[in-house]
mmCIF file of C-alpha atoms in Angstrom:
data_model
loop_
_atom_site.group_PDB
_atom_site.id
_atom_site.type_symbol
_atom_site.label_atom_id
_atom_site.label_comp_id
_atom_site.label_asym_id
_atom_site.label_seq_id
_atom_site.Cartn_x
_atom_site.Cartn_y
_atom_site.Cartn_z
ATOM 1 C CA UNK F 1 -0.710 -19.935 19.879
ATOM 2 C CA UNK F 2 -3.311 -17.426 20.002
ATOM 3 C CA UNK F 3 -2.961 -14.265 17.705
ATOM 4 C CA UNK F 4 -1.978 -12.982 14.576
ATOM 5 C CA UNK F 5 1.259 -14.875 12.557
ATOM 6 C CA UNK F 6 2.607 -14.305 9.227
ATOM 7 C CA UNK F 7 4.835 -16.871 7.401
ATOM 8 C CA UNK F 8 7.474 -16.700 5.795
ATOM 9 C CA UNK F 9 9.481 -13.597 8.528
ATOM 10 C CA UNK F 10 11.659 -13.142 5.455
ATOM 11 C CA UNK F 11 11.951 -14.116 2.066
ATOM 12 C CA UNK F 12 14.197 -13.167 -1.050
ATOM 13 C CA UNK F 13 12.888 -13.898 -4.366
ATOM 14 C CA UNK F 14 13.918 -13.368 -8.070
ATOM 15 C CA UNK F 15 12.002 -10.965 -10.400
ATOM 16 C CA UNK F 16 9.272 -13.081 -12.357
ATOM 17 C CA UNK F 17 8.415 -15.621 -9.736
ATOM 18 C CA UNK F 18 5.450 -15.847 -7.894
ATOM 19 C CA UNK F 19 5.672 -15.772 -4.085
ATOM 20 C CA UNK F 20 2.775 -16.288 -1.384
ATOM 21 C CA UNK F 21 2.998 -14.230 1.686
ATOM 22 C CA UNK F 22 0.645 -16.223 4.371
ATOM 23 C CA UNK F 23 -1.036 -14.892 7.538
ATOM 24 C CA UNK F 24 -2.864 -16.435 10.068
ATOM 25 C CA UNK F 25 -5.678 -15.282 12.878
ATOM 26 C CA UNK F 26 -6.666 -17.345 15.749
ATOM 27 C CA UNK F 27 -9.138 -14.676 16.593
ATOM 28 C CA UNK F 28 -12.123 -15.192 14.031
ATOM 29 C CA UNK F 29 -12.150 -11.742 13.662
ATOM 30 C CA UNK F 30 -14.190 -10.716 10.453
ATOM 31 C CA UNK F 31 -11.517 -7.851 8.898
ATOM 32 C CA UNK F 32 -8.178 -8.997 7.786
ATOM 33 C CA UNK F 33 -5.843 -6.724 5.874
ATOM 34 C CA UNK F 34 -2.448 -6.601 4.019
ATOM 35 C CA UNK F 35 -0.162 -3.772 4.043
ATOM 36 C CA UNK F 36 3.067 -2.960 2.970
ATOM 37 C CA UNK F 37 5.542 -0.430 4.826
ATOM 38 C CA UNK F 38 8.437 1.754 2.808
ATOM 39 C CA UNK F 39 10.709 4.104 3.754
ATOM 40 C CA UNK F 40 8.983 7.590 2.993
ATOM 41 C CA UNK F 41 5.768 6.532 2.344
ATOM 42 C CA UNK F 42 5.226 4.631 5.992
ATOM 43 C CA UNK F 43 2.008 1.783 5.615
ATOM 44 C CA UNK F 44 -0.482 1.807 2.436
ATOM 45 C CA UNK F 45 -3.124 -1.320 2.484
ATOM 46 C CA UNK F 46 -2.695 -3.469 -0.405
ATOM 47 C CA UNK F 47 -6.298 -5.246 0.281
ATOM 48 C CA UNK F 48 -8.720 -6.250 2.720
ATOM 49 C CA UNK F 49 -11.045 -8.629 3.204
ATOM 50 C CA UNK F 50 -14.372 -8.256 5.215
ATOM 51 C CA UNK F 51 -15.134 -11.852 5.541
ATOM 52 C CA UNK F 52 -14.541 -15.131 3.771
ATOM 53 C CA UNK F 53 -14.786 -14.809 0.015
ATOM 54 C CA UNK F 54 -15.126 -11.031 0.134
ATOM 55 C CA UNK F 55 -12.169 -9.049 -0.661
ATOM 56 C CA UNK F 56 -11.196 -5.223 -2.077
ATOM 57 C CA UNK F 57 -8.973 -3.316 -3.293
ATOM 58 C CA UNK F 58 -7.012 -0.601 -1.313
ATOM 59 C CA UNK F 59 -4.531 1.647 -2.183
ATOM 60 C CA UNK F 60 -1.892 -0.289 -4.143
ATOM 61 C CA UNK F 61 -2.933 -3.171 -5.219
ATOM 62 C CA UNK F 62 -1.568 -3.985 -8.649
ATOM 63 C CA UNK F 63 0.578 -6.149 -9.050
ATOM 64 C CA UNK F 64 -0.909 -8.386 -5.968
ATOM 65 C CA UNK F 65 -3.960 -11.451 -5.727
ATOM 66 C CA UNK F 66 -5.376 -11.946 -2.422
ATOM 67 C CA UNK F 67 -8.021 -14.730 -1.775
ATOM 68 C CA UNK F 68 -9.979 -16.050 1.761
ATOM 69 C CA UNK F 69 -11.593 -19.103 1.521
ATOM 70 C CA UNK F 70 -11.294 -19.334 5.474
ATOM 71 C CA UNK F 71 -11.901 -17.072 7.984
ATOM 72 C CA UNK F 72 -8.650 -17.167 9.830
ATOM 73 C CA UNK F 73 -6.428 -17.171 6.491
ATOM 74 C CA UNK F 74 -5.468 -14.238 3.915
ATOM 75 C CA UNK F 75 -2.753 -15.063 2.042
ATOM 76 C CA UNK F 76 -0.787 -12.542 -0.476
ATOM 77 C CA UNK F 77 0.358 -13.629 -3.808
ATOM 78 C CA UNK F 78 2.364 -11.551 -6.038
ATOM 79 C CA UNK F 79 2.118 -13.053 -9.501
ATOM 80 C CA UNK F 80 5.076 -11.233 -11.043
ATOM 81 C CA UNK F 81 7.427 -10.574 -8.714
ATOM 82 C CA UNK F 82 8.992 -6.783 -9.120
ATOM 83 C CA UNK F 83 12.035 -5.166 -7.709
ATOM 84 C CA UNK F 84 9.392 -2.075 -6.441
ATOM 85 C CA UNK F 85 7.796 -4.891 -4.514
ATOM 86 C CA UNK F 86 10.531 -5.103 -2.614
ATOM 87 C CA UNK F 87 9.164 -4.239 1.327
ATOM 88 C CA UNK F 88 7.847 -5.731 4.923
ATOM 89 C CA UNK F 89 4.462 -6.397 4.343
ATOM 90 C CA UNK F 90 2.080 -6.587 7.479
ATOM 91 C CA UNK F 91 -1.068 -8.521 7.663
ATOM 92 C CA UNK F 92 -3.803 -7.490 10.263
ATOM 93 C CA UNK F 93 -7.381 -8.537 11.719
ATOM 94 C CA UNK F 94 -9.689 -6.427 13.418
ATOM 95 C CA UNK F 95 -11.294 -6.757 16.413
ATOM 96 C CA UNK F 96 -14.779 -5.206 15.593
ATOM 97 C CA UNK F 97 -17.228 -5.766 12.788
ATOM 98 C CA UNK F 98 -17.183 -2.476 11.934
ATOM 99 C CA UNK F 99 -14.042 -1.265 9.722
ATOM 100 C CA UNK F 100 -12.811 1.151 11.746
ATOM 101 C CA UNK F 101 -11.866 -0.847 14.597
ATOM 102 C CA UNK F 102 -8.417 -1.053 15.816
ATOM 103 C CA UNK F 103 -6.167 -3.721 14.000
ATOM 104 C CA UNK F 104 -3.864 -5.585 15.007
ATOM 105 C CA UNK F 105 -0.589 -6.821 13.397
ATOM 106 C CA UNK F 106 1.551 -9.936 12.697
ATOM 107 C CA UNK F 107 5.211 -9.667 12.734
ATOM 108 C CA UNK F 108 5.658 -8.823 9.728
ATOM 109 C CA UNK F 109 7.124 -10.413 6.364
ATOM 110 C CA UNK F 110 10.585 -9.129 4.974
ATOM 111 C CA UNK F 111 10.347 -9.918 0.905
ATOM 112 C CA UNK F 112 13.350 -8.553 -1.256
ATOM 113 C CA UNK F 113 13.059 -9.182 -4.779
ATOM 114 C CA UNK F 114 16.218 -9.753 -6.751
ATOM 115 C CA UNK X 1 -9.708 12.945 0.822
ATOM 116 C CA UNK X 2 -8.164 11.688 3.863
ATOM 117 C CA UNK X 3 -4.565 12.671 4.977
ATOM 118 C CA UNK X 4 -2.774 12.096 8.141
ATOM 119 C CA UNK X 5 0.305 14.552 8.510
ATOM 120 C CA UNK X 6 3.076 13.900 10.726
ATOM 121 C CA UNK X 7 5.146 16.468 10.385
ATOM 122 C CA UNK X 8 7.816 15.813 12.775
ATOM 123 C CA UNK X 9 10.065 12.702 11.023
ATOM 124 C CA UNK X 10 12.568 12.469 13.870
ATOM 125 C CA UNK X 11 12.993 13.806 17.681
ATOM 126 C CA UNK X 12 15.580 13.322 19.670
ATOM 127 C CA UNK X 13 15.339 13.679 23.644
ATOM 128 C CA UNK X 14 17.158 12.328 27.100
ATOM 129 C CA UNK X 15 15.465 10.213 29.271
ATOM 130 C CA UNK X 16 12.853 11.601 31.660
ATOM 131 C CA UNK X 17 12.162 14.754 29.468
ATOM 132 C CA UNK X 18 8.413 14.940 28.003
ATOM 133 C CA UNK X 19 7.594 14.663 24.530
ATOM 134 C CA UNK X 20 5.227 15.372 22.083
ATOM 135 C CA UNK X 21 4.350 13.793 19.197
ATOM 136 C CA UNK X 22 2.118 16.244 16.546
ATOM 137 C CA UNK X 23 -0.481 14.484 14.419
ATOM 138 C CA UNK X 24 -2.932 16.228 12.060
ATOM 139 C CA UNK X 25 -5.402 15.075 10.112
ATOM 140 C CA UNK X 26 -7.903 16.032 7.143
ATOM 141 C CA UNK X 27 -11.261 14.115 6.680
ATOM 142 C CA UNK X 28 -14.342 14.830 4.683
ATOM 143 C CA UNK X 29 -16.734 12.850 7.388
ATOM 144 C CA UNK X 30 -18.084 13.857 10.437
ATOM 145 C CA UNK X 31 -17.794 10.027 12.344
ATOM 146 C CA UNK X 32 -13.846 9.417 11.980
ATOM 147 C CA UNK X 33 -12.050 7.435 14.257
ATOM 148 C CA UNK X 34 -8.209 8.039 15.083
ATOM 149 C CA UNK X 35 -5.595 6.170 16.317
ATOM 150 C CA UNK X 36 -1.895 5.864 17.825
ATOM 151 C CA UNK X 37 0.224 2.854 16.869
ATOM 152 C CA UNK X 38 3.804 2.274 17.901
ATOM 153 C CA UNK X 39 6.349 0.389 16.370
ATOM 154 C CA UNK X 40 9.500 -0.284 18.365
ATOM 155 C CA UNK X 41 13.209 -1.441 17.050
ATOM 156 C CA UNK X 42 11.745 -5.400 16.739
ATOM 157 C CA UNK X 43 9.133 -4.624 14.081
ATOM 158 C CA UNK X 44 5.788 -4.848 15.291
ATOM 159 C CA UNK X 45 2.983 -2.864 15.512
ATOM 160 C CA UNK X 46 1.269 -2.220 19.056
ATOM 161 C CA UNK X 47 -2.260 -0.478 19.123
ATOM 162 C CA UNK X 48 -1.860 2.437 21.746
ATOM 163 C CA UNK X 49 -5.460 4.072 21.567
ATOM 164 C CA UNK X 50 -8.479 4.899 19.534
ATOM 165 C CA UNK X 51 -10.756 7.742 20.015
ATOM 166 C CA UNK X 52 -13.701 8.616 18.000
ATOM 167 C CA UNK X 53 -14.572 12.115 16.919
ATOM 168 C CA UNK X 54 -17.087 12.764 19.275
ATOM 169 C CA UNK X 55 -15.077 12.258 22.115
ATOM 170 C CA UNK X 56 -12.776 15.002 22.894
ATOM 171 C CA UNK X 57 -12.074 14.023 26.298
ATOM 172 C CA UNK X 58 -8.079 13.913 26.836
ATOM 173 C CA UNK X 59 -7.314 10.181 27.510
ATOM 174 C CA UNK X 60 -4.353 9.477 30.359
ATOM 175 C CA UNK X 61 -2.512 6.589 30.622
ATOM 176 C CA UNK X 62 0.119 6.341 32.924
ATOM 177 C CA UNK X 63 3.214 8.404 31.064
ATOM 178 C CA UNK X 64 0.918 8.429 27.551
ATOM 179 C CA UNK X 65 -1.538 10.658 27.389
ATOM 180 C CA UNK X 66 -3.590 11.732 23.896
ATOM 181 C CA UNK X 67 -4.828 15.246 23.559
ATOM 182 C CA UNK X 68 -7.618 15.554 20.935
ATOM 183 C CA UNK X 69 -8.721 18.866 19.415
ATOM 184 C CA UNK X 70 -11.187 18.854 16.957
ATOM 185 C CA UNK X 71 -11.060 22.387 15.928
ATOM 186 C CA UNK X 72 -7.158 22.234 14.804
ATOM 187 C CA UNK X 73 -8.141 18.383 13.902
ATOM 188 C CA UNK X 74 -4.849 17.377 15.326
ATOM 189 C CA UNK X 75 -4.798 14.273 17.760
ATOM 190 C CA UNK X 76 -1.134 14.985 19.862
ATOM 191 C CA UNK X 77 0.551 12.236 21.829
ATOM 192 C CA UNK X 78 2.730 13.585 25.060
ATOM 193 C CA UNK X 79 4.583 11.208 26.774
ATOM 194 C CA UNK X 80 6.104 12.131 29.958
ATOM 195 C CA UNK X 81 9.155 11.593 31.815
ATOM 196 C CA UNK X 82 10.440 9.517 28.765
ATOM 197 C CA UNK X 83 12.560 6.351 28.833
ATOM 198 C CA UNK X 84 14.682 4.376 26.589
ATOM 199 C CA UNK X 85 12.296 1.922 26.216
ATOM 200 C CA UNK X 86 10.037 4.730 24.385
ATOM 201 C CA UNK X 87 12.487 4.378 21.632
ATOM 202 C CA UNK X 88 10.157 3.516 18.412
ATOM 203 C CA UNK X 89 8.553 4.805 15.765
ATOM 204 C CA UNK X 90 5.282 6.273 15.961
ATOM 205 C CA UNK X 91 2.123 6.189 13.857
ATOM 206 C CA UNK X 92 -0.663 8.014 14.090
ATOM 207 C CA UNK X 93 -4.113 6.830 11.834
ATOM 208 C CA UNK X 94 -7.337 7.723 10.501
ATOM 209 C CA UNK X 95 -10.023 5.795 9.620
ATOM 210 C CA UNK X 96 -13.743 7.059 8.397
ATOM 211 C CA UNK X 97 -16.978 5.081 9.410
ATOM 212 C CA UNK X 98 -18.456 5.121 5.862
ATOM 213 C CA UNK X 99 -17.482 3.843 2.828
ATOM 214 C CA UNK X 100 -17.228 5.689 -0.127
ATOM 215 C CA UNK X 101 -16.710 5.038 -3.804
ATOM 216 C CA UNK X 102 -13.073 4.861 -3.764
ATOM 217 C CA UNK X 103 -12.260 5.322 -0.449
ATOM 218 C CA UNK X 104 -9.516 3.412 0.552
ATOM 219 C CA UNK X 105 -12.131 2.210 3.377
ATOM 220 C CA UNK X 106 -9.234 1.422 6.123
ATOM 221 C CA UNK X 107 -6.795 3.033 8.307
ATOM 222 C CA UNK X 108 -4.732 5.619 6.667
ATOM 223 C CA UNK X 109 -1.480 6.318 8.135
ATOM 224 C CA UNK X 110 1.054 9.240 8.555
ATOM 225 C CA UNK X 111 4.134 8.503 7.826
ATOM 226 C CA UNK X 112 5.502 8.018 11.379
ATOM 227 C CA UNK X 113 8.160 9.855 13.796
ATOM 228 C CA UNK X 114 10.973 8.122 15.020
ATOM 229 C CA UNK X 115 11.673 9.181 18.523
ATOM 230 C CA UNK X 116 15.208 8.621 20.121
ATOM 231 C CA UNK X 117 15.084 8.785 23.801
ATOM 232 C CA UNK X 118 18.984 8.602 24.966
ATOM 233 C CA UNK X 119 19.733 7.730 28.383
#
């Protein structure tokens, strides 16, 4: 199916283990990002990626490792998981090759840490 | 730095009234591009509209309908004749052309307001 996925929809792990969020464009759009969203703080970008093998930082990203060997994949590790990591995390793509395109979303990924 | 203020966290209406959402925003650059996202009870995120700063034209479409005003840099979303289905929360964003040494180079959100539209 055409689009943007994300897999797993939810997920509980324990504090300490590592967990990879995955997401998935069909689009070949260059931009792909990760957010998370939080009650009282709405979405902050975790990291972004403007092409294969190029990714930075954005505004909270300690605690996470991204990496895109592929175009259409940008998959979220968190090394160490944390209770404060507990959130949905969205992954987008954009549609321009410019940065300030509009994005669009996956479904998002429900992670509770234990 | 860049800020997106939604000042409004909830509003509650009945069906068919209008309703506006306020968004303001703060930006050092003079090529800024913002944005209207909504996100319903499901979960996702739905792209409404971008505009760029040097269009101020009002956009219309159907009930939605964007008001941009450079001078108070606020970027209001009116939607008339509300229905249930409006029901969401809504995000309005900002994002800069240029980069700059720690810039968070991306879309920077408000924090959203949840409207209730009751039949």
């Amino acid at each position: 199916d055409a689009g943007i996925t994300q897999s797993p929809r939810y997920k509980i792990t324990e504090t300490g283990r590592q967990v990879t969020l995955m997401c998935h464009q069909t689009w070949s759009h260059s931009y792909m990002f990760w957010y998370r969203q939080d009650l009282g703080h709405g979405l902050r970008l975790i990291y972004y990626s403007a092409a294969a093998d190029i990714t930075d930082k954005g505004e909270v990203p300690d605690g996470y490792v991204v990496s895109r060997s592929k175009t259409e994949n940008f998959p979220l590790t968190l090394e160490s998981a944390t209770r404060s990591q507990t959130s949905v995390y969205f992954c987008a793509s954009s549609a321009g090759v410019e940065i300030f395109y509009e994005q669009y979303f996956g479904p998002g990924t429900r992670l509770t840490v234990t | 730095a860049q800020k997106v203020t939604q000042a409004q966290t909830e509003i509650s209406v009945v069906e068919k009234e209008d309703v506006t959402l306020d968004c303001v925003y703060e930006t050092r650059d003079t090529t800024y591009y913002l944005f209207w996202y909504k996100q319903p009870p499901s979960g996702e995120l739905v792209f409404l509209i971008r505009r760029n700063s040097f269009d101020e034209q009002n956009e219309i479409s159907g009930r939605y309908s964007w008001n941009f005003q450079k001078s108070t840099s606020s970027f209001n979303f009116t939607i008339t004749a509300s229905q249930v289905v409006d029901s969401a929360v809504y995000f309005c964003a900002l994002s800069e052309a240029n980069l700059y040494v720690g810039s968070q180079g991306n879309l920077i959100f408000g924090k959203g307001t949840k409207l209730s539209v009751k039949p």
